[in-house]
Short mmCIF file of N, CA and C in Angstrom, two decimals:
data_model
loop_
_atom_site.label_atom_id
_atom_site.label_comp_id
_atom_site.label_asym_id
_atom_site.label_seq_id
_atom_site.Cartn_x
_atom_site.Cartn_y
_atom_site.Cartn_z
N MET A 1 97.29 93.34 116.37
CA MET A 1 97.55 94.57 116.87
C MET A 1 98.56 95.55 116.20
N PHE A 2 98.36 97.01 116.41
CA PHE A 2 99.15 97.62 115.75
C PHE A 2 100.38 98.29 116.49
N GLU A 3 101.41 98.84 115.88
CA GLU A 3 102.61 99.32 116.45
C GLU A 3 102.50 100.59 117.03
N LYS A 4 103.24 100.80 117.79
CA LYS A 4 103.74 102.37 118.14
C LYS A 4 104.24 103.41 117.31
N GLY A 5 103.59 104.13 116.69
CA GLY A 5 104.01 104.99 115.90
C GLY A 5 103.30 104.87 114.46
N ALA A 6 102.53 103.68 114.54
CA ALA A 6 101.80 103.51 113.43
C ALA A 6 100.55 104.49 113.15
N TYR A 7 100.07 104.97 112.00
CA TYR A 7 98.97 105.47 111.43
C TYR A 7 97.75 104.56 111.27
N VAL A 8 96.77 104.98 111.88
CA VAL A 8 95.35 104.30 111.95
C VAL A 8 94.39 105.04 111.56
N VAL A 9 93.25 104.59 110.86
CA VAL A 9 91.97 105.21 110.90
C VAL A 9 90.92 104.62 112.00
N TYR A 10 90.69 105.51 112.78
CA TYR A 10 89.85 105.19 113.97
C TYR A 10 88.67 105.57 114.11
N GLY A 11 87.69 104.65 113.66
CA GLY A 11 86.01 105.37 113.60
C GLY A 11 85.90 106.66 112.96
N THR A 12 84.97 107.25 113.31
CA THR A 12 84.74 108.80 112.81
C THR A 12 85.69 109.54 113.35
N LYS A 13 86.77 109.22 114.23
CA LYS A 13 87.71 110.27 114.80
C LYS A 13 88.86 110.64 113.46
N GLY A 14 89.02 109.85 112.51
CA GLY A 14 89.83 110.10 111.51
C GLY A 14 91.02 109.56 111.90
N VAL A 15 92.22 109.88 111.38
CA VAL A 15 93.51 109.25 111.20
C VAL A 15 94.12 109.57 112.45
N CYS A 16 94.50 108.62 113.19
CA CYS A 16 95.18 109.03 114.45
C CYS A 16 96.64 108.35 114.21
N LYS A 17 97.77 108.73 115.25
CA LYS A 17 98.92 108.26 115.21
C LYS A 17 99.09 107.72 116.89
N ILE A 18 99.37 106.17 116.64
CA ILE A 18 99.37 105.71 118.09
C ILE A 18 100.99 105.91 118.83
N GLU A 19 100.77 106.68 119.78
CA GLU A 19 101.81 107.07 120.54
C GLU A 19 102.33 106.39 121.55
N GLU A 20 101.55 105.39 122.05
CA GLU A 20 101.80 104.52 123.24
C GLU A 20 100.89 103.38 123.20
N ILE A 21 101.41 102.44 123.66
CA ILE A 21 100.25 100.99 124.20
C ILE A 21 100.82 100.74 125.35
N THR A 22 99.79 100.85 126.33
CA THR A 22 100.30 100.76 127.67
C THR A 22 98.81 100.31 128.34
N GLU A 23 99.30 99.93 129.69
CA GLU A 23 98.28 99.97 130.96
C GLU A 23 97.88 101.36 131.39
N LEU A 24 96.52 101.42 131.66
CA LEU A 24 96.09 102.79 132.08
C LEU A 24 95.85 102.69 133.28
N ASP A 25 96.46 103.93 134.09
CA ASP A 25 96.28 104.09 135.80
C ASP A 25 95.38 104.93 135.63
N MET A 26 93.96 104.77 135.30
CA MET A 26 92.92 105.70 135.53
C MET A 26 91.55 104.82 136.01
N LYS A 27 90.68 105.75 136.55
CA LYS A 27 89.64 105.13 137.24
C LYS A 27 88.70 104.44 136.06
N GLY A 28 88.36 103.33 136.34
CA GLY A 28 87.65 102.56 135.30
C GLY A 28 87.91 102.14 134.47
N SER A 29 89.34 102.08 134.21
CA SER A 29 90.32 101.11 133.22
C SER A 29 90.46 99.57 133.91
N ASP A 30 90.47 98.69 133.08
CA ASP A 30 90.64 97.25 133.70
C ASP A 30 92.09 97.11 133.83
N GLU A 31 92.40 96.57 135.12
CA GLU A 31 93.86 96.50 135.54
C GLU A 31 94.43 95.10 134.53
N GLY A 32 95.47 95.57 134.08
CA GLY A 32 96.31 94.55 133.12
C GLY A 32 95.62 94.79 131.82
N ARG A 33 94.91 95.47 131.44
CA ARG A 33 94.29 95.72 130.01
C ARG A 33 95.20 96.79 129.15
N LEU A 34 95.42 96.41 127.97
CA LEU A 34 96.45 97.30 127.14
C LEU A 34 95.40 98.15 126.19
N TYR A 35 96.00 99.48 126.39
CA TYR A 35 95.06 100.45 125.80
C TYR A 35 96.19 101.21 124.54
N TYR A 36 95.41 101.37 123.48
CA TYR A 36 96.14 102.51 122.49
C TYR A 36 96.04 103.94 123.18
N VAL A 37 97.21 104.45 123.15
CA VAL A 37 97.01 106.06 123.36
C VAL A 37 97.19 106.66 122.02
N MET A 38 96.03 107.35 121.20
CA MET A 38 96.44 107.83 120.19
C MET A 38 96.09 109.31 119.95
N HIS A 39 96.66 110.09 119.08
CA HIS A 39 96.44 111.27 118.76
C HIS A 39 95.95 111.52 117.38
N PRO A 40 94.78 112.29 117.29
CA PRO A 40 93.99 112.26 115.98
C PRO A 40 94.94 113.44 115.34
N CYS A 41 95.48 113.06 114.05
CA CYS A 41 96.22 113.96 113.53
C CYS A 41 95.96 115.51 112.97
N PHE A 42 94.57 115.41 112.92
CA PHE A 42 93.98 116.80 112.35
C PHE A 42 93.11 117.40 113.49
N GLN A 43 93.22 117.04 114.87
CA GLN A 43 92.52 117.54 115.85
C GLN A 43 93.67 117.88 116.82
N LYS A 44 94.16 118.79 116.84
CA LYS A 44 95.24 119.43 117.81
C LYS A 44 94.74 119.26 119.34
N GLY A 45 95.73 118.83 120.07
CA GLY A 45 95.17 118.50 121.71
C GLY A 45 94.24 117.58 121.71
N SER A 46 94.07 116.80 121.00
CA SER A 46 93.06 115.82 121.49
C SER A 46 93.79 114.31 121.58
N THR A 47 93.40 113.62 122.35
CA THR A 47 93.85 112.41 122.76
C THR A 47 92.66 111.15 122.69
N VAL A 48 93.05 110.18 122.06
CA VAL A 48 91.92 108.93 122.13
C VAL A 48 92.76 107.62 123.03
N PHE A 49 92.07 106.91 123.84
CA PHE A 49 92.35 105.92 124.51
C PHE A 49 91.25 104.80 124.06
N THR A 50 91.74 103.51 123.69
CA THR A 50 91.15 102.53 123.32
C THR A 50 91.69 101.35 123.72
N PRO A 51 90.83 100.31 124.27
CA PRO A 51 91.52 99.06 124.56
C PRO A 51 91.92 98.30 123.15
N VAL A 52 93.35 97.78 123.02
CA VAL A 52 93.95 97.10 122.28
C VAL A 52 92.93 95.99 121.76
N ASP A 53 92.07 95.35 122.52
CA ASP A 53 91.13 94.27 122.32
C ASP A 53 90.16 94.31 122.00
N SER A 54 89.71 95.79 121.94
CA SER A 54 88.27 96.39 121.90
C SER A 54 87.77 95.99 120.14
N GLY A 55 86.71 95.73 119.87
CA GLY A 55 86.26 95.32 118.59
C GLY A 55 84.85 96.68 118.28
N LYS A 56 84.82 97.32 118.82
CA LYS A 56 83.55 98.24 119.04
C LYS A 56 83.57 99.16 118.14
N THR A 57 84.75 99.92 117.89
CA THR A 57 84.82 100.99 116.54
C THR A 57 85.98 100.47 115.55
N VAL A 58 85.94 100.49 114.47
CA VAL A 58 86.36 100.25 113.31
C VAL A 58 87.69 101.04 113.30
N MET A 59 88.88 100.22 113.58
CA MET A 59 90.26 100.64 113.33
C MET A 59 90.96 99.71 112.43
N ARG A 60 91.41 100.51 111.46
CA ARG A 60 92.52 99.95 110.46
C ARG A 60 93.35 100.66 110.16
N PRO A 61 94.78 99.93 109.47
CA PRO A 61 95.82 101.00 109.26
C PRO A 61 95.27 101.91 108.14
N VAL A 62 95.80 103.00 107.86
CA VAL A 62 95.81 103.87 107.02
C VAL A 62 96.24 103.32 105.40
N MET A 63 95.80 103.61 104.37
CA MET A 63 96.34 102.61 102.97
C MET A 63 97.50 103.20 102.85
N SER A 64 98.10 102.63 101.71
CA SER A 64 99.64 102.74 101.63
C SER A 64 99.37 103.74 100.45
N ARG A 65 100.29 104.53 100.11
CA ARG A 65 100.48 105.25 98.84
C ARG A 65 99.89 104.64 97.70
N GLU A 66 100.56 103.43 97.44
CA GLU A 66 99.76 102.87 95.96
C GLU A 66 98.39 102.65 96.00
N GLU A 67 97.85 102.08 97.39
CA GLU A 67 96.37 102.05 97.64
C GLU A 67 95.65 103.30 97.44
N ALA A 68 96.39 104.41 97.90
CA ALA A 68 95.76 105.88 97.91
C ALA A 68 95.49 106.45 96.21
N GLU A 69 96.66 105.86 95.42
CA GLU A 69 96.77 106.39 94.15
C GLU A 69 95.74 105.48 93.36
N SER A 70 95.46 104.36 93.76
CA SER A 70 94.70 103.47 92.79
C SER A 70 93.05 103.54 93.25
N LEU A 71 92.84 104.16 94.39
CA LEU A 71 91.47 104.67 95.01
C LEU A 71 91.24 106.09 94.17
N VAL A 72 92.30 106.73 94.02
CA VAL A 72 91.47 108.13 93.39
C VAL A 72 91.60 107.73 91.85
N ASP A 73 92.33 107.03 91.62
CA ASP A 73 92.33 106.54 89.73
C ASP A 73 90.76 105.94 89.62
N GLY A 74 90.28 105.33 90.70
CA GLY A 74 89.22 104.64 90.46
C GLY A 74 87.79 105.28 90.90
N ILE A 75 88.06 106.49 91.35
CA ILE A 75 86.85 107.34 91.73
C ILE A 75 85.85 107.43 90.36
N PRO A 76 85.76 107.53 89.59
CA PRO A 76 85.08 107.75 88.59
C PRO A 76 84.28 106.44 88.19
N GLN A 77 84.54 105.13 88.65
CA GLN A 77 83.83 103.94 88.50
C GLN A 77 83.11 103.62 89.85
N ILE A 78 83.31 104.37 91.14
CA ILE A 78 82.65 104.44 91.91
C ILE A 78 81.28 104.66 91.99
N GLU A 79 80.16 103.83 92.31
CA GLU A 79 78.63 104.14 91.96
C GLU A 79 78.34 105.24 93.11
N VAL A 80 77.28 106.08 92.97
CA VAL A 80 76.66 106.73 93.89
C VAL A 80 75.54 106.06 94.53
N LEU A 81 74.93 106.56 95.56
CA LEU A 81 73.91 106.20 96.04
C LEU A 81 72.54 106.72 95.83
N TRP A 82 71.88 105.79 94.91
CA TRP A 82 70.68 106.40 94.28
C TRP A 82 69.23 106.07 94.99
N GLU A 83 69.54 106.25 96.44
CA GLU A 83 68.33 106.07 97.41
C GLU A 83 67.26 107.31 97.18
N LYS A 84 66.06 107.14 96.72
CA LYS A 84 65.18 108.30 96.69
C LYS A 84 64.41 108.69 98.19
N ASN A 85 64.36 107.75 99.15
CA ASN A 85 63.60 107.80 100.45
C ASN A 85 64.75 108.61 101.26
N ASP A 86 64.51 109.82 101.69
CA ASP A 86 65.57 110.60 102.18
C ASP A 86 65.74 109.83 103.93
N LYS A 87 64.91 109.43 104.41
CA LYS A 87 65.57 108.90 105.76
C LYS A 87 66.38 107.55 105.42
N GLU A 88 66.06 106.79 104.34
CA GLU A 88 66.96 105.69 103.96
C GLU A 88 68.43 106.16 103.72
N ARG A 89 68.27 107.07 102.75
CA ARG A 89 69.47 107.65 102.51
C ARG A 89 70.55 108.08 103.59
N GLU A 90 69.64 108.76 104.49
CA GLU A 90 70.53 109.28 105.61
C GLU A 90 71.02 108.24 106.39
N ARG A 91 70.49 107.10 106.47
CA ARG A 91 70.68 105.85 107.41
C ARG A 91 71.87 105.25 106.36
N GLN A 92 71.68 105.39 105.26
CA GLN A 92 73.16 104.70 104.54
C GLN A 92 74.29 105.82 104.70
N TYR A 93 74.04 107.03 104.78
CA TYR A 93 75.09 107.93 104.62
C TYR A 93 75.79 107.50 106.37
N LYS A 94 75.03 107.38 107.10
CA LYS A 94 75.58 107.16 108.34
C LYS A 94 76.31 105.91 108.60
N GLU A 95 75.59 104.68 108.01
CA GLU A 95 76.54 103.56 108.08
C GLU A 95 77.87 103.89 107.15
N ALA A 96 77.73 104.46 105.93
CA ALA A 96 78.96 104.82 105.28
C ALA A 96 80.14 105.32 105.96
N ILE A 97 79.84 106.44 106.86
CA ILE A 97 80.84 107.00 107.80
C ILE A 97 81.08 106.22 108.79
N LYS A 98 80.25 105.37 109.10
CA LYS A 98 80.69 104.64 110.23
C LYS A 98 81.67 103.41 109.90
N SER A 99 81.65 103.08 108.73
CA SER A 99 82.23 101.98 108.19
C SER A 99 83.80 102.24 107.95
N ALA A 100 84.23 103.23 107.99
CA ALA A 100 85.76 103.82 107.90
C ALA A 100 86.25 103.17 106.49
N ASP A 101 85.32 102.99 105.40
CA ASP A 101 85.63 102.62 104.30
C ASP A 101 85.98 103.67 103.09
N PRO A 102 87.02 104.19 102.76
CA PRO A 102 86.99 105.27 101.69
C PRO A 102 86.30 105.19 100.46
N ARG A 103 85.81 104.07 100.03
CA ARG A 103 85.09 103.74 98.93
C ARG A 103 83.85 104.25 99.03
N GLU A 104 83.22 104.07 100.54
CA GLU A 104 81.78 104.46 100.90
C GLU A 104 81.84 105.97 101.18
N TRP A 105 83.00 106.67 101.66
CA TRP A 105 82.77 107.97 101.72
C TRP A 105 82.98 108.80 100.41
N ILE A 106 83.72 108.30 99.32
CA ILE A 106 83.64 108.75 97.98
C ILE A 106 82.18 108.56 97.40
N ARG A 107 81.36 107.58 97.89
CA ARG A 107 80.14 107.44 97.19
C ARG A 107 79.27 108.30 97.86
N ILE A 108 79.40 109.05 99.26
CA ILE A 108 78.57 109.77 99.84
C ILE A 108 78.86 111.31 98.85
N ILE A 109 80.28 111.67 99.07
CA ILE A 109 80.64 112.64 98.15
C ILE A 109 80.01 112.90 96.89
N LYS A 110 80.15 111.89 96.11
CA LYS A 110 79.44 111.80 94.91
C LYS A 110 77.89 111.93 94.78
N THR A 111 77.30 111.33 95.89
CA THR A 111 75.98 111.48 95.85
C THR A 111 75.45 112.79 96.01
N SER A 112 75.98 113.09 97.26
CA SER A 112 75.48 114.34 98.10
C SER A 112 75.87 115.56 96.83
N TYR A 113 77.13 115.71 95.96
CA TYR A 113 77.26 116.51 95.26
C TYR A 113 76.49 116.57 94.03
N LEU A 114 76.01 115.59 93.31
CA LEU A 114 75.44 115.23 92.14
C LEU A 114 73.94 116.04 92.76
N ARG A 115 73.23 115.22 94.05
CA ARG A 115 72.14 115.94 94.41
C ARG A 115 71.99 117.41 94.56
N GLY A 116 73.23 118.16 95.00
CA GLY A 116 73.11 119.30 95.29
C GLY A 116 73.32 120.23 93.98
N GLN A 117 73.75 119.52 92.86
CA GLN A 117 73.76 120.07 91.57
C GLN A 117 72.44 120.04 90.92
N LYS A 118 71.71 118.94 91.14
CA LYS A 118 70.34 118.95 90.67
C LYS A 118 69.30 119.83 91.30
N ARG A 119 69.54 120.01 92.73
CA ARG A 119 68.98 120.89 93.53
C ARG A 119 69.00 122.46 93.00
N GLN A 120 70.14 122.58 92.90
CA GLN A 120 70.78 124.02 92.61
C GLN A 120 69.92 124.29 91.14
N ALA A 121 70.11 123.35 90.23
CA ALA A 121 69.53 123.54 88.89
C ALA A 121 68.08 123.88 89.22
N GLN A 122 67.25 123.26 90.04
CA GLN A 122 65.95 123.47 90.52
C GLN A 122 65.37 124.71 91.02
N GLY A 123 66.62 125.61 91.35
CA GLY A 123 66.45 127.02 92.15
C GLY A 123 66.43 126.53 93.56
N LYS A 124 66.79 125.29 94.29
CA LYS A 124 66.63 124.78 95.71
C LYS A 124 68.29 124.78 96.27
N LYS A 125 68.03 124.67 97.42
CA LYS A 125 69.38 124.73 98.12
C LYS A 125 69.45 123.11 98.28
N ALA A 126 71.09 122.71 98.58
CA ALA A 126 71.32 121.50 98.90
C ALA A 126 70.39 121.08 100.31
N THR A 127 70.18 119.98 100.50
CA THR A 127 69.57 119.61 102.02
C THR A 127 71.00 119.72 102.99
N THR A 128 70.26 119.61 104.02
CA THR A 128 71.23 119.85 105.32
C THR A 128 72.03 118.57 105.44
N VAL A 129 71.10 117.38 105.51
CA VAL A 129 71.81 116.00 105.35
C VAL A 129 72.80 115.90 104.51
N ASP A 130 72.39 116.46 103.21
CA ASP A 130 73.61 115.88 102.40
C ASP A 130 74.89 116.98 102.53
N GLU A 131 74.62 118.02 102.88
CA GLU A 131 75.66 118.83 103.11
C GLU A 131 76.49 118.54 104.22
N ARG A 132 75.85 117.98 105.56
CA ARG A 132 76.74 117.64 106.82
C ARG A 132 77.35 116.26 106.25
N PHE A 133 76.86 115.46 105.62
CA PHE A 133 77.45 114.15 105.38
C PHE A 133 78.64 114.19 104.11
N PHE A 134 78.38 114.96 103.43
CA PHE A 134 79.53 115.26 102.31
C PHE A 134 80.45 115.85 103.02
N HIS A 135 80.68 117.01 104.16
CA HIS A 135 81.59 117.60 104.56
C HIS A 135 82.42 116.44 105.57
N ALA A 136 81.36 115.45 106.35
CA ALA A 136 82.33 114.37 107.20
C ALA A 136 82.91 113.52 106.23
N ALA A 137 82.24 113.16 105.01
CA ALA A 137 83.18 112.35 104.45
C ALA A 137 84.38 112.83 103.66
N GLU A 138 84.06 113.84 103.09
CA GLU A 138 85.35 114.80 102.75
C GLU A 138 86.33 114.83 103.80
N GLU A 139 86.12 115.07 105.01
CA GLU A 139 87.02 115.11 105.67
C GLU A 139 88.03 114.01 106.11
N GLN A 140 87.03 113.01 106.17
CA GLN A 140 87.45 111.66 106.63
C GLN A 140 88.59 111.08 105.38
N LEU A 141 88.25 111.25 104.29
CA LEU A 141 88.99 110.77 103.22
C LEU A 141 89.99 111.87 102.74
N TYR A 142 90.12 112.91 103.05
CA TYR A 142 91.13 113.99 102.73
C TYR A 142 92.31 113.60 103.84
N GLU A 143 91.96 113.49 104.96
CA GLU A 143 92.64 113.11 105.98
C GLU A 143 93.47 112.17 105.95
N GLU A 144 92.69 110.86 105.59
CA GLU A 144 93.63 109.62 105.12
C GLU A 144 94.64 109.71 104.03
N LEU A 145 93.88 110.43 102.66
CA LEU A 145 94.55 110.49 101.76
C LEU A 145 96.02 111.59 101.86
N SER A 146 95.96 112.57 102.80
CA SER A 146 96.91 113.14 103.15
C SER A 146 98.03 112.45 103.91
N ILE A 147 97.93 111.61 104.55
CA ILE A 147 98.92 110.98 105.06
C ILE A 147 99.31 109.85 104.12
N ALA A 148 98.62 109.09 103.66
CA ALA A 148 98.97 108.08 102.71
C ALA A 148 100.03 108.79 101.56
N LEU A 149 99.48 109.86 101.22
CA LEU A 149 100.28 110.39 99.74
C LEU A 149 101.35 111.38 100.49
N GLU A 150 101.27 111.66 101.70
CA GLU A 150 102.39 112.80 102.39
C GLU A 150 101.96 114.16 101.76
N LYS A 151 100.86 114.44 101.31
CA LYS A 151 100.39 115.92 101.30
C LYS A 151 99.54 116.46 101.92
N PRO A 152 99.79 117.90 102.19
CA PRO A 152 99.02 118.68 103.06
C PRO A 152 97.51 118.28 102.74
N LYS A 153 96.82 118.03 103.74
CA LYS A 153 95.05 118.13 103.55
C LYS A 153 94.69 119.04 102.64
N GLU A 154 94.98 120.11 102.83
CA GLU A 154 94.31 121.30 101.94
C GLU A 154 94.78 121.08 100.48
N ASN A 155 95.44 120.10 100.27
CA ASN A 155 96.15 120.05 98.52
C ASN A 155 95.46 118.69 98.07
N ILE A 156 94.66 118.07 98.67
CA ILE A 156 94.01 116.93 98.45
C ILE A 156 93.10 116.93 97.26
N LYS A 157 92.06 117.96 97.46
CA LYS A 157 91.11 117.99 96.42
C LYS A 157 91.42 118.49 95.00
N ALA A 158 92.36 119.37 95.17
CA ALA A 158 93.15 119.77 93.82
C ALA A 158 93.84 118.36 93.16
N TYR A 159 94.72 117.66 93.96
CA TYR A 159 95.37 116.49 93.73
C TYR A 159 94.62 115.77 92.88
N ILE A 160 93.31 115.29 93.77
CA ILE A 160 92.40 114.44 92.95
C ILE A 160 91.72 115.12 91.69
N SER A 161 91.30 116.06 91.56
CA SER A 161 91.00 116.91 90.29
C SER A 161 91.78 116.21 89.10
N GLU A 162 92.98 116.96 89.67
CA GLU A 162 94.14 116.81 88.47
C GLU A 162 94.53 115.33 88.04
N ARG A 163 94.51 114.53 89.05
CA ARG A 163 94.83 113.27 88.68
C ARG A 163 93.51 112.78 87.86
N ILE A 164 92.47 112.75 88.39
CA ILE A 164 91.36 112.23 87.49
C ILE A 164 91.26 112.91 86.25
N SER A 165 91.50 114.14 86.11
CA SER A 165 91.24 114.81 84.61
C SER A 165 92.41 114.23 83.63
N VAL A 166 93.83 113.97 84.29
CA VAL A 166 94.50 113.21 83.31
C VAL A 166 94.49 111.98 82.97
N ARG A 167 93.86 111.26 83.72
CA ARG A 167 93.13 109.79 83.74
C ARG A 167 92.35 109.83 82.24
N GLN A 168 91.62 110.73 82.56
CA GLN A 168 90.57 110.94 81.52
C GLN A 168 90.72 111.38 80.23
N ASP A 169 91.95 112.00 80.08
CA ASP A 169 92.44 112.83 78.75
C ASP A 169 92.83 111.56 77.88
#
C-alpha cells in the first residue's frame, strides 16, 4: 500500500500524487473499501479514484533519482523493437505503454524515431501509429523523469541529450 503524498505511476494516466486514502461516499463504491484519491501531476483539474486493493491497472512508485539517472545513462543500450509487421508492432507498442515500464517507453521512442528517420530518407512521412505511440511514450517518460529528477518536464529532453552525449565522449 502506498502512503498519502507518494508519487506513483498509474497506468496510462502518468504520474499521480496520492492526496487521500479513504472510503468513498459515492454511488457504486463498496462500503468499507479503501480508495486512493490521486491527482495526475501533469493534467490539471483531474482526479483519479482507484481501490487500494485493485490489481487491474499497473501502479508503481515513481523511480528514485538514482534509478532515473541510471535509466538515462543506459538509453544507448536499450534495444529497439524490430518488428516488420505493422499490426504486430502496434500491438507491441500498446503492451509497452500499458506496462508502465520506462525501459519499454524508451524502446517505443527509439523505434518510432528511427523508423521516422528511415521513412523521411525515403521521402515518406512517419506513420500515424509511430507518431501516436512516440508521443505517448515520450509523455510518460518525461513526466516520470521530471518528478524523479526534480526538473521541469520541458527540460527533460535536453537533459537526456546532454547526459548521453557526455557519457559518450
